[in-house]
Amino acid sequence: MKLRTPLLAAAAFLALATPAAVQAHRMWMLPSATIVSGDDVWVTIDAAVSNDLFYFEHQPLRGDPKVLAPDGSTLEVENKATGRYRTTFDVHLTQKGTYKVAIVSEGVMGSYMLGGERKPIPRGTTTATLASVIPAGATEVRTSESANRNEVFITSGEPTNTVFKPTGKGIELIPVTHPNDLVAGETATFQFTLDGKPMPEQAVTVIPGGIRYRDKLNQMDLKTDAAGKVQIKWPEPGMYWLNVTTGGGRGPGMGPGAEGQGASAAPAGPAPRRANYVTTLEVLAP
């Protein structure tokens, strides 16, 4: 108890002193294990949005998780449930090899002026449906397109690489080091691509879990090289949150009806674009 009081006091001071950007909510999925063995095994995954990693204290991560199996087939998750603070579901691993569990979303956010009021573009709008949700007479249309990918990797038995075939959409991780072969004290290499092209000089953020129980974030701020590759030396075993984000902001739509253009037609599409990638990686002891 003598140690707990000063630790809480230090944490409280740091919470006040920490910049708001550092306290931003983080989306994550946390598997009960990333490497398993056996002929009929299950993994449970928690999914949430929180300040602390990986402690569910803000809201559940919503979305439609999909599982890509080692043979390339797509599986549905089982026993999915969403509570006040987290979503949880099971993955039944019936094949040997590496699985990818992903929540992927694309959409358009923004607003427009109509009748002297600024109105938001409805949730769920896509580039394909944008024109249909902007009413006639709308002006000053401001939009941004988003592409979000939150995924984790699980291996049953020996690791395989079929699930890493890129889709060419949004930010994707291309492993040089297999993400289920990470060891403390060793260096892993990953490549990141945006719409299938390498992301040079791109910021990569890595944070170890357990923030709630230490007074330092221990964040690693890294950058990709000219080929979009980043090297990460793991300081200790545990679960790590990795994030890559590019773009952002909102601007005028590109088509008729956009800001500064006529008021009689709908916009053709969004101008600015934001892409976000998140994964949780397990690092084992040597």
mmCIF file of C-alpha atoms in Angstrom:
data_model
loop_
_atom_site.group_PDB
_atom_site.id
_atom_site.type_symbol
_atom_site.label_atom_id
_atom_site.label_comp_id
_atom_site.label_asym_id
_atom_site.label_seq_id
_atom_site.Cartn_x
_atom_site.Cartn_y
_atom_site.Cartn_z
ATOM 1 C CA MET A 1 0.000 0.000 0.000
ATOM 2 C CA LYS A 2 2.912 2.351 0.662
ATOM 3 C CA LEU A 3 3.992 1.989 -2.958
ATOM 4 C CA ARG A 4 0.502 2.246 -4.432
ATOM 5 C CA THR A 5 -0.267 5.770 -3.184
ATOM 6 C CA PRO A 6 2.719 7.517 -4.766
ATOM 7 C CA LEU A 7 2.162 5.536 -7.974
ATOM 8 C CA LEU A 8 -1.410 6.785 -8.198
ATOM 9 C CA ALA A 9 -0.263 10.313 -7.403
ATOM 10 C CA ALA A 10 2.355 10.159 -10.134
ATOM 11 C CA ALA A 11 -0.191 8.794 -12.577
ATOM 12 C CA ALA A 12 -2.633 11.574 -11.720
ATOM 13 C CA PHE A 13 0.060 14.216 -12.247
ATOM 14 C CA LEU A 14 1.024 12.712 -15.579
ATOM 15 C CA ALA A 15 -2.605 12.561 -16.662
ATOM 16 C CA LEU A 16 -2.836 16.313 -16.077
ATOM 17 C CA ALA A 17 0.506 16.995 -17.723
ATOM 18 C CA THR A 18 0.069 14.689 -20.723
ATOM 19 C CA PRO A 19 -0.797 16.497 -23.970
ATOM 20 C CA ALA A 20 -4.319 15.891 -25.238
ATOM 21 C CA ALA A 21 -3.010 14.251 -28.413
ATOM 22 C CA VAL A 22 -1.278 11.557 -26.354
ATOM 23 C CA GLN A 23 -4.540 10.781 -24.536
ATOM 24 C CA ALA A 24 -6.424 10.188 -27.780
ATOM 25 C CA HIS A 25 -8.688 7.161 -27.831
ATOM 26 C CA ARG A 26 -7.180 4.165 -29.573
ATOM 27 C CA MET A 27 -9.005 1.393 -31.418
ATOM 28 C CA TRP A 28 -7.747 -2.128 -30.872
ATOM 29 C CA MET A 29 -8.420 -5.851 -31.032
ATOM 30 C CA LEU A 30 -6.781 -8.175 -28.519
ATOM 31 C CA PRO A 31 -6.609 -11.952 -29.179
ATOM 32 C CA SER A 32 -6.463 -14.320 -26.203
ATOM 33 C CA ALA A 33 -3.466 -15.855 -28.015
ATOM 34 C CA THR A 34 -1.721 -15.321 -31.354
ATOM 35 C CA ILE A 35 0.050 -18.698 -31.536
ATOM 36 C CA VAL A 36 -1.876 -21.886 -30.730
ATOM 37 C CA SER A 37 -1.579 -25.612 -31.315
ATOM 38 C CA GLY A 38 -4.005 -28.526 -31.525
ATOM 39 C CA ASP A 39 -6.518 -29.879 -34.021
ATOM 40 C CA ASP A 40 -9.633 -28.036 -32.811
ATOM 41 C CA VAL A 41 -8.756 -24.751 -31.115
ATOM 42 C CA TRP A 42 -10.526 -21.462 -30.464
ATOM 43 C CA VAL A 43 -9.310 -17.916 -29.862
ATOM 44 C CA THR A 44 -11.389 -15.206 -28.200
ATOM 45 C CA ILE A 45 -10.891 -11.617 -29.315
ATOM 46 C CA ASP A 46 -11.830 -8.462 -27.389
ATOM 47 C CA ALA A 47 -12.339 -5.269 -29.411
ATOM 48 C CA ALA A 48 -12.615 -1.803 -27.877
ATOM 49 C CA VAL A 49 -11.798 1.903 -28.067
ATOM 50 C CA SER A 50 -9.932 3.196 -25.020
ATOM 51 C CA ASN A 51 -7.254 5.488 -23.639
ATOM 52 C CA ASP A 52 -5.325 2.697 -21.936
ATOM 53 C CA LEU A 53 -3.984 -0.313 -23.852
ATOM 54 C CA PHE A 54 -5.493 -2.902 -23.560
ATOM 55 C CA TYR A 55 -8.012 -1.978 -20.893
ATOM 56 C CA PHE A 56 -11.654 -1.538 -21.934
ATOM 57 C CA GLU A 57 -12.928 1.651 -20.271
ATOM 58 C CA HIS A 58 -14.475 3.814 -23.010
ATOM 59 C CA GLN A 59 -16.609 2.092 -25.634
ATOM 60 C CA PRO A 60 -16.769 -1.111 -27.696
ATOM 61 C CA LEU A 61 -15.168 -1.302 -31.130
ATOM 62 C CA ARG A 62 -18.033 -1.734 -33.557
ATOM 63 C CA GLY A 63 -17.804 -3.229 -36.997
ATOM 64 C CA ASP A 64 -18.098 -6.451 -38.930
ATOM 65 C CA PRO A 65 -15.068 -8.649 -38.223
ATOM 66 C CA LYS A 66 -14.108 -11.066 -40.990
ATOM 67 C CA VAL A 67 -11.679 -13.968 -40.826
ATOM 68 C CA LEU A 68 -9.393 -14.910 -43.714
ATOM 69 C CA ALA A 69 -8.298 -18.554 -43.319
ATOM 70 C CA PRO A 70 -4.952 -20.035 -44.430
ATOM 71 C CA ASP A 71 -6.560 -21.584 -47.546
ATOM 72 C CA GLY A 72 -7.896 -18.184 -48.652
ATOM 73 C CA SER A 73 -11.514 -18.799 -47.653
ATOM 74 C CA THR A 74 -13.495 -16.279 -45.581
ATOM 75 C CA LEU A 75 -15.017 -17.332 -42.253
ATOM 76 C CA GLU A 76 -17.578 -15.727 -39.972
ATOM 77 C CA VAL A 77 -16.745 -15.100 -36.321
ATOM 78 C CA GLU A 78 -18.820 -16.907 -33.682
ATOM 79 C CA ASN A 79 -20.483 -15.926 -30.369
ATOM 80 C CA LYS A 80 -20.205 -12.212 -31.088
ATOM 81 C CA ALA A 81 -21.558 -9.890 -28.381
ATOM 82 C CA THR A 82 -21.262 -6.171 -27.715
ATOM 83 C CA GLY A 83 -21.454 -4.744 -24.214
ATOM 84 C CA ARG A 84 -20.985 -1.341 -22.653
ATOM 85 C CA TYR A 85 -17.217 -1.273 -22.989
ATOM 86 C CA ARG A 86 -16.169 -3.983 -25.427
ATOM 87 C CA THR A 87 -17.130 -6.287 -28.259
ATOM 88 C CA THR A 88 -16.055 -9.906 -27.935
ATOM 89 C CA PHE A 89 -16.179 -12.832 -30.370
ATOM 90 C CA ASP A 90 -14.616 -16.235 -31.010
ATOM 91 C CA VAL A 91 -12.623 -17.577 -33.964
ATOM 92 C CA HIS A 92 -12.711 -21.335 -34.572
ATOM 93 C CA LEU A 93 -9.369 -22.447 -36.041
ATOM 94 C CA THR A 94 -10.015 -25.626 -37.997
ATOM 95 C CA GLN A 95 -7.045 -25.340 -40.383
ATOM 96 C CA LYS A 96 -3.317 -25.198 -39.823
ATOM 97 C CA GLY A 97 -1.573 -21.968 -40.713
ATOM 98 C CA THR A 98 -1.961 -18.212 -40.246
ATOM 99 C CA TYR A 99 -5.350 -16.455 -40.029
ATOM 100 C CA LYS A 100 -6.137 -12.745 -40.451
ATOM 101 C CA VAL A 101 -9.009 -11.230 -38.452
ATOM 102 C CA ALA A 102 -9.928 -7.783 -39.782
ATOM 103 C CA ILE A 103 -12.475 -5.006 -39.370
ATOM 104 C CA VAL A 104 -12.289 -2.906 -42.536
ATOM 105 C CA SER A 105 -14.374 0.163 -43.280
ATOM 106 C CA GLU A 106 -14.521 2.773 -46.009
ATOM 107 C CA GLY A 107 -16.704 5.838 -46.149
ATOM 108 C CA VAL A 108 -17.218 9.527 -46.736
ATOM 109 C CA MET A 109 -17.675 12.105 -43.980
ATOM 110 C CA GLY A 110 -18.484 15.782 -44.334
ATOM 111 C CA SER A 111 -21.234 18.372 -44.473
ATOM 112 C CA TYR A 112 -23.050 20.847 -46.732
ATOM 113 C CA MET A 113 -25.021 24.081 -46.479
ATOM 114 C CA LEU A 114 -28.754 24.057 -47.200
ATOM 115 C CA GLY A 115 -31.324 26.704 -46.241
ATOM 116 C CA GLY A 116 -28.756 28.627 -44.221
ATOM 117 C CA GLU A 117 -27.814 25.594 -42.070
ATOM 118 C CA ARG A 118 -24.793 23.287 -42.193
ATOM 119 C CA LYS A 119 -25.934 19.673 -42.263
ATOM 120 C CA PRO A 120 -23.829 16.510 -41.821
ATOM 121 C CA ILE A 121 -23.535 13.829 -44.454
ATOM 122 C CA PRO A 122 -25.270 10.671 -43.098
ATOM 123 C CA ARG A 123 -23.230 7.860 -41.540
ATOM 124 C CA GLY A 124 -22.567 4.984 -43.896
ATOM 125 C CA THR A 125 -22.161 7.190 -46.953
ATOM 126 C CA THR A 126 -19.695 5.883 -49.552
ATOM 127 C CA THR A 127 -18.237 7.429 -52.668
ATOM 128 C CA ALA A 128 -20.815 5.431 -54.620
ATOM 129 C CA THR A 129 -23.766 6.829 -52.639
ATOM 130 C CA LEU A 130 -22.488 10.353 -51.992
ATOM 131 C CA ALA A 131 -24.397 11.997 -54.834
ATOM 132 C CA SER A 132 -27.681 10.467 -53.631
ATOM 133 C CA VAL A 133 -27.425 11.934 -50.097
ATOM 134 C CA ILE A 134 -26.660 15.530 -51.141
ATOM 135 C CA PRO A 135 -29.999 17.284 -51.799
ATOM 136 C CA ALA A 136 -30.568 19.635 -54.690
ATOM 137 C CA GLY A 137 -29.607 23.193 -53.806
ATOM 138 C CA ALA A 138 -26.837 22.174 -51.382
ATOM 139 C CA THR A 139 -23.735 24.377 -51.404
ATOM 140 C CA GLU A 140 -20.328 24.500 -49.707
ATOM 141 C CA VAL A 141 -19.998 20.719 -49.743
ATOM 142 C CA ARG A 142 -16.969 19.636 -47.716
ATOM 143 C CA THR A 143 -16.007 15.976 -47.609
ATOM 144 C CA SER A 144 -13.215 13.567 -46.786
ATOM 145 C CA GLU A 145 -12.856 9.904 -47.680
ATOM 146 C CA SER A 146 -11.678 7.406 -45.045
ATOM 147 C CA ALA A 147 -10.201 3.914 -45.294
ATOM 148 C CA ASN A 148 -9.710 2.115 -41.962
ATOM 149 C CA ARG A 149 -8.180 -1.300 -41.348
ATOM 150 C CA ASN A 150 -7.895 -2.915 -37.898
ATOM 151 C CA GLU A 151 -6.497 -6.452 -37.989
ATOM 152 C CA VAL A 152 -4.719 -9.150 -35.995
ATOM 153 C CA PHE A 153 -2.921 -12.331 -37.010
ATOM 154 C CA ILE A 154 -3.230 -15.773 -35.400
ATOM 155 C CA THR A 155 -1.236 -18.894 -36.265
ATOM 156 C CA SER A 156 -2.267 -22.486 -35.558
ATOM 157 C CA GLY A 157 0.748 -24.744 -35.922
ATOM 158 C CA GLU A 158 3.308 -23.567 -38.483
ATOM 159 C CA PRO A 159 2.989 -20.000 -39.848
ATOM 160 C CA THR A 160 1.903 -19.444 -43.477
ATOM 161 C CA ASN A 161 1.755 -16.358 -45.712
ATOM 162 C CA THR A 162 -1.365 -16.671 -47.859
ATOM 163 C CA VAL A 163 -3.377 -14.123 -45.807
ATOM 164 C CA PHE A 164 -0.817 -11.394 -46.521
ATOM 165 C CA LYS A 165 -1.655 -11.140 -50.220
ATOM 166 C CA PRO A 166 -2.385 -7.405 -50.583
ATOM 167 C CA THR A 167 -5.818 -6.169 -51.642
ATOM 168 C CA GLY A 168 -4.457 -2.846 -52.947
ATOM 169 C CA LYS A 169 -6.969 -0.857 -50.861
ATOM 170 C CA GLY A 170 -6.005 1.431 -47.974
ATOM 171 C CA ILE A 171 -2.971 0.840 -45.758
ATOM 172 C CA GLU A 172 -1.723 -2.758 -45.538
ATOM 173 C CA LEU A 173 1.087 -4.531 -43.690
ATOM 174 C CA ILE A 174 3.396 -6.647 -45.856
ATOM 175 C CA PRO A 175 5.528 -8.814 -43.554
ATOM 176 C CA VAL A 176 9.240 -9.233 -44.042
ATOM 177 C CA THR A 177 9.226 -10.721 -40.538
ATOM 178 C CA HIS A 178 6.157 -12.882 -39.908
ATOM 179 C CA PRO A 179 3.949 -11.067 -37.323
ATOM 180 C CA ASN A 180 3.572 -14.326 -35.359
ATOM 181 C CA ASP A 181 7.354 -14.761 -35.063
ATOM 182 C CA LEU A 182 8.300 -11.809 -32.847
ATOM 183 C CA VAL A 183 10.792 -12.183 -29.995
ATOM 184 C CA ALA A 184 11.977 -9.660 -27.375
ATOM 185 C CA GLY A 185 15.456 -8.331 -28.103
ATOM 186 C CA GLU A 186 15.161 -9.098 -31.830
ATOM 187 C CA THR A 187 14.350 -6.728 -34.694
ATOM 188 C CA ALA A 188 11.340 -7.208 -36.964
ATOM 189 C CA THR A 189 10.825 -5.630 -40.384
ATOM 190 C CA PHE A 190 7.439 -4.729 -41.901
ATOM 191 C CA GLN A 191 6.544 -2.919 -45.100
ATOM 192 C CA PHE A 192 3.497 -0.662 -45.361
ATOM 193 C CA THR A 193 1.636 0.136 -48.575
ATOM 194 C CA LEU A 194 -1.160 2.572 -49.437
ATOM 195 C CA ASP A 195 -3.437 1.367 -52.231
ATOM 196 C CA GLY A 196 -0.735 -1.126 -53.184
ATOM 197 C CA LYS A 197 2.159 1.346 -53.289
ATOM 198 C CA PRO A 198 4.983 1.588 -50.690
ATOM 199 C CA MET A 199 4.680 4.379 -48.095
ATOM 200 C CA PRO A 200 8.141 6.049 -47.843
ATOM 201 C CA GLU A 201 9.010 8.321 -44.893
ATOM 202 C CA GLN A 202 5.782 7.344 -43.128
ATOM 203 C CA ALA A 203 5.416 7.722 -39.355
ATOM 204 C CA VAL A 204 4.785 4.453 -37.487
ATOM 205 C CA THR A 205 3.687 4.454 -33.829
ATOM 206 C CA VAL A 206 4.243 1.467 -31.526
ATOM 207 C CA ILE A 207 3.042 1.371 -27.896
ATOM 208 C CA PRO A 208 3.311 -1.588 -25.507
ATOM 209 C CA GLY A 209 0.176 -2.584 -23.600
ATOM 210 C CA GLY A 210 -0.255 -2.110 -19.867
ATOM 211 C CA ILE A 211 -0.347 1.715 -19.926
ATOM 212 C CA ARG A 212 -2.697 1.682 -16.938
ATOM 213 C CA TYR A 213 -0.016 0.153 -14.740
ATOM 214 C CA ARG A 214 3.001 2.339 -15.507
ATOM 215 C CA ASP A 215 3.777 6.057 -15.453
ATOM 216 C CA LYS A 216 5.388 6.219 -18.918
ATOM 217 C CA LEU A 217 3.763 5.654 -22.290
ATOM 218 C CA ASN A 218 6.961 4.017 -23.689
ATOM 219 C CA GLN A 219 5.855 5.005 -27.184
ATOM 220 C CA MET A 220 8.220 4.262 -30.079
ATOM 221 C CA ASP A 221 8.028 6.836 -32.890
ATOM 222 C CA LEU A 222 9.469 5.227 -36.018
ATOM 223 C CA LYS A 223 9.580 6.025 -39.728
ATOM 224 C CA THR A 224 9.594 3.896 -42.858
ATOM 225 C CA ASP A 225 12.479 4.009 -45.326
ATOM 226 C CA ALA A 226 12.297 4.789 -49.041
ATOM 227 C CA ALA A 227 10.788 1.346 -49.697
ATOM 228 C CA GLY A 228 8.104 1.781 -47.037
ATOM 229 C CA LYS A 229 9.857 -0.602 -44.625
ATOM 230 C CA VAL A 230 10.257 -0.040 -40.888
ATOM 231 C CA GLN A 231 12.395 -1.919 -38.375
ATOM 232 C CA ILE A 232 11.177 -2.448 -34.806
ATOM 233 C CA LYS A 233 13.378 -3.777 -32.013
ATOM 234 C CA TRP A 234 11.138 -5.208 -29.301
ATOM 235 C CA PRO A 235 12.331 -4.169 -25.832
ATOM 236 C CA GLU A 236 10.419 -6.822 -23.877
ATOM 237 C CA PRO A 237 7.721 -9.507 -24.239
ATOM 238 C CA GLY A 238 4.077 -8.482 -24.348
ATOM 239 C CA MET A 239 1.287 -7.161 -26.531
ATOM 240 C CA TYR A 240 2.060 -4.105 -28.677
ATOM 241 C CA TRP A 241 -0.295 -1.654 -30.466
ATOM 242 C CA LEU A 242 0.918 -0.450 -33.883
ATOM 243 C CA ASN A 243 -0.637 2.422 -35.821
ATOM 244 C CA VAL A 244 -0.022 4.042 -39.214
ATOM 245 C CA THR A 245 -2.146 7.039 -40.254
ATOM 246 C CA THR A 246 -1.944 9.314 -43.261
ATOM 247 C CA GLY A 247 -4.006 12.195 -44.612
ATOM 248 C CA GLY A 248 -6.927 13.906 -42.932
ATOM 249 C CA GLY A 249 -8.904 17.121 -43.007
ATOM 250 C CA ARG A 250 -11.934 18.011 -45.085
ATOM 251 C CA GLY A 251 -12.092 20.016 -48.282
ATOM 252 C CA PRO A 252 -14.390 20.976 -51.084
ATOM 253 C CA GLY A 253 -15.926 18.165 -53.081
ATOM 254 C CA MET A 254 -14.521 17.755 -56.559
ATOM 255 C CA GLY A 255 -17.664 17.907 -58.626
ATOM 256 C CA PRO A 256 -20.553 20.284 -59.411
ATOM 257 C CA GLY A 257 -22.199 21.571 -56.256
ATOM 258 C CA ALA A 258 -18.881 21.715 -54.418
ATOM 259 C CA GLU A 259 -17.819 24.786 -52.545
ATOM 260 C CA GLY A 260 -17.522 27.783 -54.832
ATOM 261 C CA GLN A 261 -19.484 26.152 -57.631
ATOM 262 C CA GLY A 262 -23.083 26.006 -58.669
ATOM 263 C CA ALA A 263 -25.831 25.202 -56.175
ATOM 264 C CA SER A 264 -28.040 23.074 -58.374
ATOM 265 C CA ALA A 265 -26.126 19.794 -58.751
ATOM 266 C CA ALA A 266 -24.689 17.147 -56.400
ATOM 267 C CA PRO A 267 -20.918 16.692 -55.905
ATOM 268 C CA ALA A 268 -19.034 14.036 -57.845
ATOM 269 C CA GLY A 269 -16.799 12.874 -54.986
ATOM 270 C CA PRO A 270 -14.571 13.724 -52.020
ATOM 271 C CA ALA A 271 -11.211 15.455 -52.289
ATOM 272 C CA PRO A 272 -9.102 14.864 -49.094
ATOM 273 C CA ARG A 273 -8.484 11.287 -47.926
ATOM 274 C CA ARG A 274 -7.529 9.738 -44.585
ATOM 275 C CA ALA A 275 -6.246 6.185 -44.191
ATOM 276 C CA ASN A 276 -5.655 4.425 -40.879
ATOM 277 C CA TYR A 277 -4.098 1.069 -39.994
ATOM 278 C CA VAL A 278 -4.028 -0.637 -36.575
ATOM 279 C CA THR A 279 -2.774 -4.012 -35.467
ATOM 280 C CA THR A 280 -1.931 -5.745 -32.182
ATOM 281 C CA LEU A 281 1.265 -7.806 -32.141
ATOM 282 C CA GLU A 282 2.396 -10.340 -29.548
ATOM 283 C CA VAL A 283 6.107 -10.448 -28.709
ATOM 284 C CA LEU A 284 7.336 -13.576 -26.926
ATOM 285 C CA ALA A 285 10.209 -14.050 -24.518
ATOM 286 C CA PRO A 286 13.473 -15.345 -26.063
#
